[in-house]
Amino acid sequence: MSEPIRVLVTGAAGQIAYSLLYSISKGDVFGKDQPITLLLLDIPPMLSILDGVVMELQDCALPLLRAIVATGNEEVAFKDLDIAILVGSMPRKEGMERKDLLKANAAIFESQGKALEKYAKKTVKVLVVGNPANTNCLIAMKFASSIPKENFSCLTRLDHNRARSQVAMRCGVPATYVKNVIIWGNHSSTQYPDVHHCLVKMSGNEVACFDAVKDEAWLKGDFITTVQQRGAAVIKSRKLSSAMSAAKAICDHMRDIWFGTPEGEFISMGVYSTGNPYKVPEDLIYSFPVQIKDKTWKIVEGLAVNDFSRAKMEATATELIEERDTAIAFLAK
Ligand code: NAX
């Protein structure tokens, strides 16, 4: 067996972490032969709750989990990291305006970006989950300038999985029979779930999604809004935001970074836009279709984009530009 890798999860006392930590610790993400040291960060008022999570992890008696460090101190949490999964963020409170949320989170991700720069390994892979995930990721990246920009990504895999599952349910096939959906842009209600390049396995053959579903109006209408609004629908029903499905998506995202994507398949993740083939504005963390090999992602090239898609891709880029500029203006003050 190899040496343990050091994996940080922030927001470790929260509800996503409660599902996520078990999956990571039992080998679902980095493999059944990879020992793990878990570093768990939360804010000081949550540390007594975090103690309970640590006790439960110990009580799972998992063979791969070699050590657990629970802390409220960034210097301890970010030390020599191989992996940073940044889940914790300031939630939107009642009466809070969007710009206040951006401001509070810009400060958190400035601090965590600096901690990555100072304490983590330069090879660390950083996944930002806490919302607004794309902009938080961009801020952390900017404050960790000696870590390659390619090492940063944000989570849009939950949206990807939601889109995949909606198509699968419509066609009456398992979700694994649906591949190459794309989430473009922001992890917000402006995201664009795109099925123009999606394939569905029907009776043993791979069929274009539009031919499999045979309902263009649904694919260009309710399908898109269902995926865009799914997070809100879960909150309305459960009175809590998505946690089990978010943890599953984080595992999917990280496992693909670690082991690569299957041949001929692409997945969605928020990555730095620079010189990309789809003319998405530069200097954003924008969700693209990517393939991953040797722990390195590459944006899938050569996919045709029609006017319908182009307009939606631009709308979500516009929102991201506004978010970025608002967050950066706060940090400059
Ligand atoms: P919870 O409120 O249950 O947990 C968040 C935890 O983060 C809390 O324990 C809190 O104390 C901690 N925290 C706050 N500031 C921190 C800081 N500076 N350092 C370390 N920890 C800190 O939220 P949960 O449901 O777990 O969701 C976590 C985040 O994921 C939220 O921002 C949520 O909006 C976001 N999500 C993002 C998704 C995505 O696809 N990108 C999907 C799921 C989820 O909605």
JSON list of N, CA and C and ligand atoms in Angstrom, two decimals, residues 10-17 41-43 46 74 87-91 108 112 128-131 133 155-156 158-159 162 187 241-243 246, ligand 1:
[
{"chain": "A", "resi": 10, "resn": "THR", "atom": "N", "xyz": [-13.44, 21.10, 3.85]},
{"chain": "A", "resi": 10, "resn": "THR", "atom": "CA", "xyz": [-13.90, 22.22, 4.69]},
{"chain": "A", "resi": 10, "resn": "THR", "atom": "C", "xyz": [-15.43, 22.15, 4.80]},
{"chain": "A", "resi": 11, "resn": "GLY", "atom": "N", "xyz": [-15.96, 22.86, 5.77]},
{"chain": "A", "resi": 11, "resn": "GLY", "atom": "CA", "xyz": [-17.40, 22.73, 6.04]},
{"chain": "A", "resi": 11, "resn": "GLY", "atom": "C", "xyz": [-17.70, 21.34, 6.55]},
{"chain": "A", "resi": 12, "resn": "ALA", "atom": "N", "xyz": [-16.72, 20.81, 7.31]},
{"chain": "A", "resi": 12, "resn": "ALA", "atom": "CA", "xyz": [-16.74, 19.39, 7.66]},
{"chain": "A", "resi": 12, "resn": "ALA", "atom": "C", "xyz": [-17.83, 19.02, 8.66]},
{"chain": "A", "resi": 13, "resn": "ALA", "atom": "N", "xyz": [-18.38, 20.02, 9.34]},
{"chain": "A", "resi": 13, "resn": "ALA", "atom": "CA", "xyz": [-19.48, 19.72, 10.27]},
{"chain": "A", "resi": 13, "resn": "ALA", "atom": "C", "xyz": [-20.84, 19.86, 9.58]},
{"chain": "A", "resi": 14, "resn": "GLY", "atom": "N", "xyz": [-20.84, 20.18, 8.31]},
{"chain": "A", "resi": 14, "resn": "GLY", "atom": "CA", "xyz": [-22.09, 20.45, 7.60]},
{"chain": "A", "resi": 14, "resn": "GLY", "atom": "C", "xyz": [-22.73, 19.19, 7.02]},
{"chain": "A", "resi": 15, "resn": "GLN", "atom": "N", "xyz": [-23.84, 19.40, 6.32]},
{"chain": "A", "resi": 15, "resn": "GLN", "atom": "CA", "xyz": [-24.62, 18.24, 5.88]},
{"chain": "A", "resi": 15, "resn": "GLN", "atom": "C", "xyz": [-24.04, 17.52, 4.64]},
{"chain": "A", "resi": 16, "resn": "ILE", "atom": "N", "xyz": [-23.41, 18.24, 3.73]},
{"chain": "A", "resi": 16, "resn": "ILE", "atom": "CA", "xyz": [-22.78, 17.54, 2.59]},
{"chain": "A", "resi": 16, "resn": "ILE", "atom": "C", "xyz": [-21.63, 16.67, 3.11]},
{"chain": "A", "resi": 17, "resn": "ALA", "atom": "N", "xyz": [-20.81, 17.28, 3.98]},
{"chain": "A", "resi": 17, "resn": "ALA", "atom": "CA", "xyz": [-19.65, 16.55, 4.50]},
{"chain": "A", "resi": 17, "resn": "ALA", "atom": "C", "xyz": [-20.08, 15.26, 5.20]},
{"chain": "A", "resi": 41, "resn": "LEU", "atom": "N", "xyz": [-11.86, 20.88, 8.36]},
{"chain": "A", "resi": 41, "resn": "LEU", "atom": "CA", "xyz": [-11.89, 22.28, 8.82]},
{"chain": "A", "resi": 41, "resn": "LEU", "atom": "C", "xyz": [-13.32, 22.76, 8.95]},
{"chain": "A", "resi": 42, "resn": "ASP", "atom": "N", "xyz": [-13.60, 23.40, 10.06]},
{"chain": "A", "resi": 42, "resn": "ASP", "atom": "CA", "xyz": [-14.85, 24.16, 10.17]},
{"chain": "A", "resi": 42, "resn": "ASP", "atom": "C", "xyz": [-14.57, 25.37, 11.05]},
{"chain": "A", "resi": 43, "resn": "ILE", "atom": "N", "xyz": [-15.59, 26.22, 11.20]},
{"chain": "A", "resi": 43, "resn": "ILE", "atom": "CA", "xyz": [-15.37, 27.42, 12.01]},
{"chain": "A", "resi": 43, "resn": "ILE", "atom": "C", "xyz": [-15.47, 27.06, 13.50]},
{"chain": "A", "resi": 46, "resn": "MET", "atom": "N", "xyz": [-18.42, 25.47, 15.41]},
{"chain": "A", "resi": 46, "resn": "MET", "atom": "CA", "xyz": [-18.90, 24.16, 14.95]},
{"chain": "A", "resi": 46, "resn": "MET", "atom": "C", "xyz": [-17.99, 23.01, 15.40]},
{"chain": "A", "resi": 74, "resn": "GLU", "atom": "N", "xyz": [-6.67, 27.31, 9.79]},
{"chain": "A", "resi": 74, "resn": "GLU", "atom": "CA", "xyz": [-6.33, 27.07, 8.38]},
{"chain": "A", "resi": 74, "resn": "GLU", "atom": "C", "xyz": [-4.88, 26.58, 8.21]},
{"chain": "A", "resi": 87, "resn": "VAL", "atom": "N", "xyz": [-15.88, 22.87, 0.75]},
{"chain": "A", "resi": 87, "resn": "VAL", "atom": "CA", "xyz": [-17.35, 22.79, 0.81]},
{"chain": "A", "resi": 87, "resn": "VAL", "atom": "C", "xyz": [-17.92, 23.94, 1.64]},
{"chain": "A", "resi": 88, "resn": "GLY", "atom": "N", "xyz": [-17.22, 24.31, 2.68]},
{"chain": "A", "resi": 88, "resn": "GLY", "atom": "CA", "xyz": [-17.74, 25.32, 3.61]},
{"chain": "A", "resi": 88, "resn": "GLY", "atom": "C", "xyz": [-17.80, 26.68, 2.97]},
{"chain": "A", "resi": 89, "resn": "SER", "atom": "N", "xyz": [-18.88, 27.38, 3.22]},
{"chain": "A", "resi": 89, "resn": "SER", "atom": "CA", "xyz": [-18.98, 28.78, 2.78]},
{"chain": "A", "resi": 89, "resn": "SER", "atom": "C", "xyz": [-20.06, 29.44, 3.61]},
{"chain": "A", "resi": 90, "resn": "MET", "atom": "N", "xyz": [-20.19, 30.74, 3.42]},
{"chain": "A", "resi": 90, "resn": "MET", "atom": "CA", "xyz": [-21.22, 31.48, 4.16]},
{"chain": "A", "resi": 90, "resn": "MET", "atom": "C", "xyz": [-22.56, 31.28, 3.46]},
{"chain": "A", "resi": 91, "resn": "PRO", "atom": "N", "xyz": [-23.56, 30.71, 4.16]},
{"chain": "A", "resi": 91, "resn": "PRO", "atom": "CA", "xyz": [-24.84, 30.51, 3.50]},
{"chain": "A", "resi": 91, "resn": "PRO", "atom": "C", "xyz": [-25.62, 31.82, 3.36]},
{"chain": "A", "resi": 108, "resn": "ILE", "atom": "N", "xyz": [-13.77, 34.74, 2.54]},
{"chain": "A", "resi": 108, "resn": "ILE", "atom": "CA", "xyz": [-13.42, 33.37, 2.94]},
{"chain": "A", "resi": 108, "resn": "ILE", "atom": "C", "xyz": [-12.45, 32.75, 1.93]},
{"chain": "A", "resi": 112, "resn": "GLN", "atom": "N", "xyz": [-8.65, 31.32, 2.15]},
{"chain": "A", "resi": 112, "resn": "GLN", "atom": "CA", "xyz": [-8.31, 29.91, 1.86]},
{"chain": "A", "resi": 112, "resn": "GLN", "atom": "C", "xyz": [-7.35, 29.81, 0.67]},
{"chain": "A", "resi": 128, "resn": "VAL", "atom": "N", "xyz": [-13.82, 23.38, -5.56]},
{"chain": "A", "resi": 128, "resn": "VAL", "atom": "CA", "xyz": [-14.66, 24.29, -4.78]},
{"chain": "A", "resi": 128, "resn": "VAL", "atom": "C", "xyz": [-16.13, 23.93, -4.97]},
{"chain": "A", "resi": 129, "resn": "VAL", "atom": "N", "xyz": [-16.81, 23.74, -3.85]},
{"chain": "A", "resi": 129, "resn": "VAL", "atom": "CA", "xyz": [-18.23, 23.35, -3.85]},
{"chain": "A", "resi": 129, "resn": "VAL", "atom": "C", "xyz": [-19.09, 24.47, -3.28]},
{"chain": "A", "resi": 130, "resn": "GLY", "atom": "N", "xyz": [-18.58, 25.12, -2.24]},
{"chain": "A", "resi": 130, "resn": "GLY", "atom": "CA", "xyz": [-19.35, 26.17, -1.54]},
{"chain": "A", "resi": 130, "resn": "GLY", "atom": "C", "xyz": [-19.75, 27.28, -2.49]},
{"chain": "A", "resi": 131, "resn": "ASN", "atom": "N", "xyz": [-20.98, 27.71, -2.39]},
{"chain": "A", "resi": 131, "resn": "ASN", "atom": "CA", "xyz": [-21.52, 28.71, -3.33]},
{"chain": "A", "resi": 131, "resn": "ASN", "atom": "C", "xyz": [-21.21, 30.14, -2.93]},
{"chain": "A", "resi": 133, "resn": "ALA", "atom": "N", "xyz": [-20.05, 28.85, -6.23]},
{"chain": "A", "resi": 133, "resn": "ALA", "atom": "CA", "xyz": [-18.89, 27.98, -6.39]},
{"chain": "A", "resi": 133, "resn": "ALA", "atom": "C", "xyz": [-17.90, 28.50, -7.46]},
{"chain": "A", "resi": 155, "resn": "LEU", "atom": "N", "xyz": [-17.55, 22.59, -8.73]},
{"chain": "A", "resi": 155, "resn": "LEU", "atom": "CA", "xyz": [-18.51, 21.49, -8.93]},
{"chain": "A", "resi": 155, "resn": "LEU", "atom": "C", "xyz": [-19.71, 21.92, -9.77]},
{"chain": "A", "resi": 156, "resn": "THR", "atom": "N", "xyz": [-19.85, 21.31, -10.95]},
{"chain": "A", "resi": 156, "resn": "THR", "atom": "CA", "xyz": [-21.13, 21.39, -11.68]},
{"chain": "A", "resi": 156, "resn": "THR", "atom": "C", "xyz": [-21.57, 19.96, -12.02]},
{"chain": "A", "resi": 158, "resn": "LEU", "atom": "N", "xyz": [-23.08, 17.90, -10.08]},
{"chain": "A", "resi": 158, "resn": "LEU", "atom": "CA", "xyz": [-24.43, 17.61, -9.61]},
{"chain": "A", "resi": 158, "resn": "LEU", "atom": "C", "xyz": [-25.44, 18.01, -10.68]},
{"chain": "A", "resi": 159, "resn": "ASP", "atom": "N", "xyz": [-25.23, 19.16, -11.30]},
{"chain": "A", "resi": 159, "resn": "ASP", "atom": "CA", "xyz": [-26.12, 19.59, -12.39]},
{"chain": "A", "resi": 159, "resn": "ASP", "atom": "C", "xyz": [-26.03, 18.60, -13.56]},
{"chain": "A", "resi": 162, "resn": "ARG", "atom": "N", "xyz": [-27.90, 15.54, -12.65]},
{"chain": "A", "resi": 162, "resn": "ARG", "atom": "CA", "xyz": [-29.35, 15.81, -12.72]},
{"chain": "A", "resi": 162, "resn": "ARG", "atom": "C", "xyz": [-29.83, 15.74, -14.16]},
{"chain": "A", "resi": 187, "resn": "HIS", "atom": "N", "xyz": [-22.76, 27.53, -11.85]},
{"chain": "A", "resi": 187, "resn": "HIS", "atom": "CA", "xyz": [-23.61, 26.67, -11.04]},
{"chain": "A", "resi": 187, "resn": "HIS", "atom": "C", "xyz": [-24.67, 27.56, -10.38]},
{"chain": "A", "resi": 241, "resn": "SER", "atom": "N", "xyz": [-31.01, 21.87, 1.70]},
{"chain": "A", "resi": 241, "resn": "SER", "atom": "CA", "xyz": [-30.47, 21.79, 0.34]},
{"chain": "A", "resi": 241, "resn": "SER", "atom": "C", "xyz": [-29.90, 20.39, 0.06]},
{"chain": "A", "resi": 242, "resn": "SER", "atom": "N", "xyz": [-29.66, 20.14, -1.23]},
{"chain": "A", "resi": 242, "resn": "SER", "atom": "CA", "xyz": [-29.15, 18.83, -1.68]},
{"chain": "A", "resi": 242, "resn": "SER", "atom": "C", "xyz": [-27.88, 18.47, -0.92]},
{"chain": "A", "resi": 243, "resn": "ALA", "atom": "N", "xyz": [-27.84, 17.29, -0.36]},
{"chain": "A", "resi": 243, "resn": "ALA", "atom": "CA", "xyz": [-26.64, 16.90, 0.37]},
{"chain": "A", "resi": 243, "resn": "ALA", "atom": "C", "xyz": [-26.13, 15.53, -0.09]},
{"chain": "A", "resi": 246, "resn": "ALA", "atom": "N", "xyz": [-25.23, 15.88, -3.67]},
{"chain": "A", "resi": 246, "resn": "ALA", "atom": "CA", "xyz": [-24.05, 16.74, -3.81]},
{"chain": "A", "resi": 246, "resn": "ALA", "atom": "C", "xyz": [-22.79, 15.94, -3.45]},
{"chain": "B", "resi": 1, "resn": "NAX", "atom": "P1", "xyz": [-24.09, 23.38, 5.72]},
{"chain": "B", "resi": 1, "resn": "NAX", "atom": "O1", "xyz": [-24.57, 24.73, 6.14]},
{"chain": "B", "resi": 1, "resn": "NAX", "atom": "O2", "xyz": [-24.76, 22.16, 6.23]},
{"chain": "B", "resi": 1, "resn": "NAX", "atom": "O3", "xyz": [-22.53, 23.26, 6.06]},
{"chain": "B", "resi": 1, "resn": "NAX", "atom": "C1", "xyz": [-21.62, 24.23, 5.73]},
{"chain": "B", "resi": 1, "resn": "NAX", "atom": "C2", "xyz": [-20.51, 24.17, 6.76]},
{"chain": "B", "resi": 1, "resn": "NAX", "atom": "O4", "xyz": [-19.49, 25.09, 6.34]},
{"chain": "B", "resi": 1, "resn": "NAX", "atom": "C3", "xyz": [-20.95, 24.61, 8.16]},
{"chain": "B", "resi": 1, "resn": "NAX", "atom": "O5", "xyz": [-20.58, 23.62, 9.10]},
{"chain": "B", "resi": 1, "resn": "NAX", "atom": "C4", "xyz": [-20.20, 25.91, 8.36]},
{"chain": "B", "resi": 1, "resn": "NAX", "atom": "O6", "xyz": [-19.88, 26.15, 9.71]},
{"chain": "B", "resi": 1, "resn": "NAX", "atom": "C5", "xyz": [-18.97, 25.68, 7.51]},
{"chain": "B", "resi": 1, "resn": "NAX", "atom": "N1", "xyz": [-18.22, 26.88, 7.18]},
{"chain": "B", "resi": 1, "resn": "NAX", "atom": "C6", "xyz": [-18.67, 28.15, 6.99]},
{"chain": "B", "resi": 1, "resn": "NAX", "atom": "N2", "xyz": [-17.65, 28.98, 6.76]},
{"chain": "B", "resi": 1, "resn": "NAX", "atom": "C7", "xyz": [-16.53, 28.24, 6.81]},
{"chain": "B", "resi": 1, "resn": "NAX", "atom": "C8", "xyz": [-15.16, 28.54, 6.67]},
{"chain": "B", "resi": 1, "resn": "NAX", "atom": "N3", "xyz": [-14.73, 29.80, 6.46]},
{"chain": "B", "resi": 1, "resn": "NAX", "atom": "N4", "xyz": [-14.25, 27.54, 6.78]},
{"chain": "B", "resi": 1, "resn": "NAX", "atom": "C9", "xyz": [-14.67, 26.28, 7.03]},
{"chain": "B", "resi": 1, "resn": "NAX", "atom": "N5", "xyz": [-15.95, 25.94, 7.17]},
{"chain": "B", "resi": 1, "resn": "NAX", "atom": "C10", "xyz": [-16.88, 26.90, 7.07]},
{"chain": "B", "resi": 1, "resn": "NAX", "atom": "O7", "xyz": [-24.09, 23.43, 4.12]},
{"chain": "B", "resi": 1, "resn": "NAX", "atom": "P2", "xyz": [-24.03, 22.21, 3.08]},
{"chain": "B", "resi": 1, "resn": "NAX", "atom": "O8", "xyz": [-25.39, 21.77, 2.78]},
{"chain": "B", "resi": 1, "resn": "NAX", "atom": "O9", "xyz": [-23.04, 21.21, 3.54]},
{"chain": "B", "resi": 1, "resn": "NAX", "atom": "O10", "xyz": [-23.52, 22.99, 1.78]},
{"chain": "B", "resi": 1, "resn": "NAX", "atom": "C11", "xyz": [-22.23, 23.54, 1.72]},
{"chain": "B", "resi": 1, "resn": "NAX", "atom": "C12", "xyz": [-22.07, 24.43, 0.51]},
{"chain": "B", "resi": 1, "resn": "NAX", "atom": "O11", "xyz": [-22.26, 23.70, -0.70]},
{"chain": "B", "resi": 1, "resn": "NAX", "atom": "C13", "xyz": [-23.09, 25.58, 0.44]},
{"chain": "B", "resi": 1, "resn": "NAX", "atom": "O12", "xyz": [-22.42, 26.75, 0.05]},
{"chain": "B", "resi": 1, "resn": "NAX", "atom": "C14", "xyz": [-24.02, 25.14, -0.66]},
{"chain": "B", "resi": 1, "resn": "NAX", "atom": "O13", "xyz": [-24.67, 26.23, -1.27]},
{"chain": "B", "resi": 1, "resn": "NAX", "atom": "C15", "xyz": [-23.05, 24.46, -1.59]},
{"chain": "B", "resi": 1, "resn": "NAX", "atom": "N6", "xyz": [-23.59, 23.57, -2.61]},
{"chain": "B", "resi": 1, "resn": "NAX", "atom": "C16", "xyz": [-22.99, 23.56, -3.82]},
{"chain": "B", "resi": 1, "resn": "NAX", "atom": "C17", "xyz": [-23.35, 22.69, -4.81]},
{"chain": "B", "resi": 1, "resn": "NAX", "atom": "C18", "xyz": [-22.65, 22.68, -6.12]},
{"chain": "B", "resi": 1, "resn": "NAX", "atom": "O14", "xyz": [-23.08, 21.92, -6.99]},
{"chain": "B", "resi": 1, "resn": "NAX", "atom": "N7", "xyz": [-21.60, 23.46, -6.35]},
{"chain": "B", "resi": 1, "resn": "NAX", "atom": "C19", "xyz": [-24.47, 21.75, -4.63]},
{"chain": "B", "resi": 1, "resn": "NAX", "atom": "C20", "xyz": [-24.80, 21.50, -3.20]},
{"chain": "B", "resi": 1, "resn": "NAX", "atom": "C21", "xyz": [-24.72, 22.70, -2.30]},
{"chain": "B", "resi": 1, "resn": "NAX", "atom": "O15", "xyz": [-25.89, 23.46, -2.44]}
]
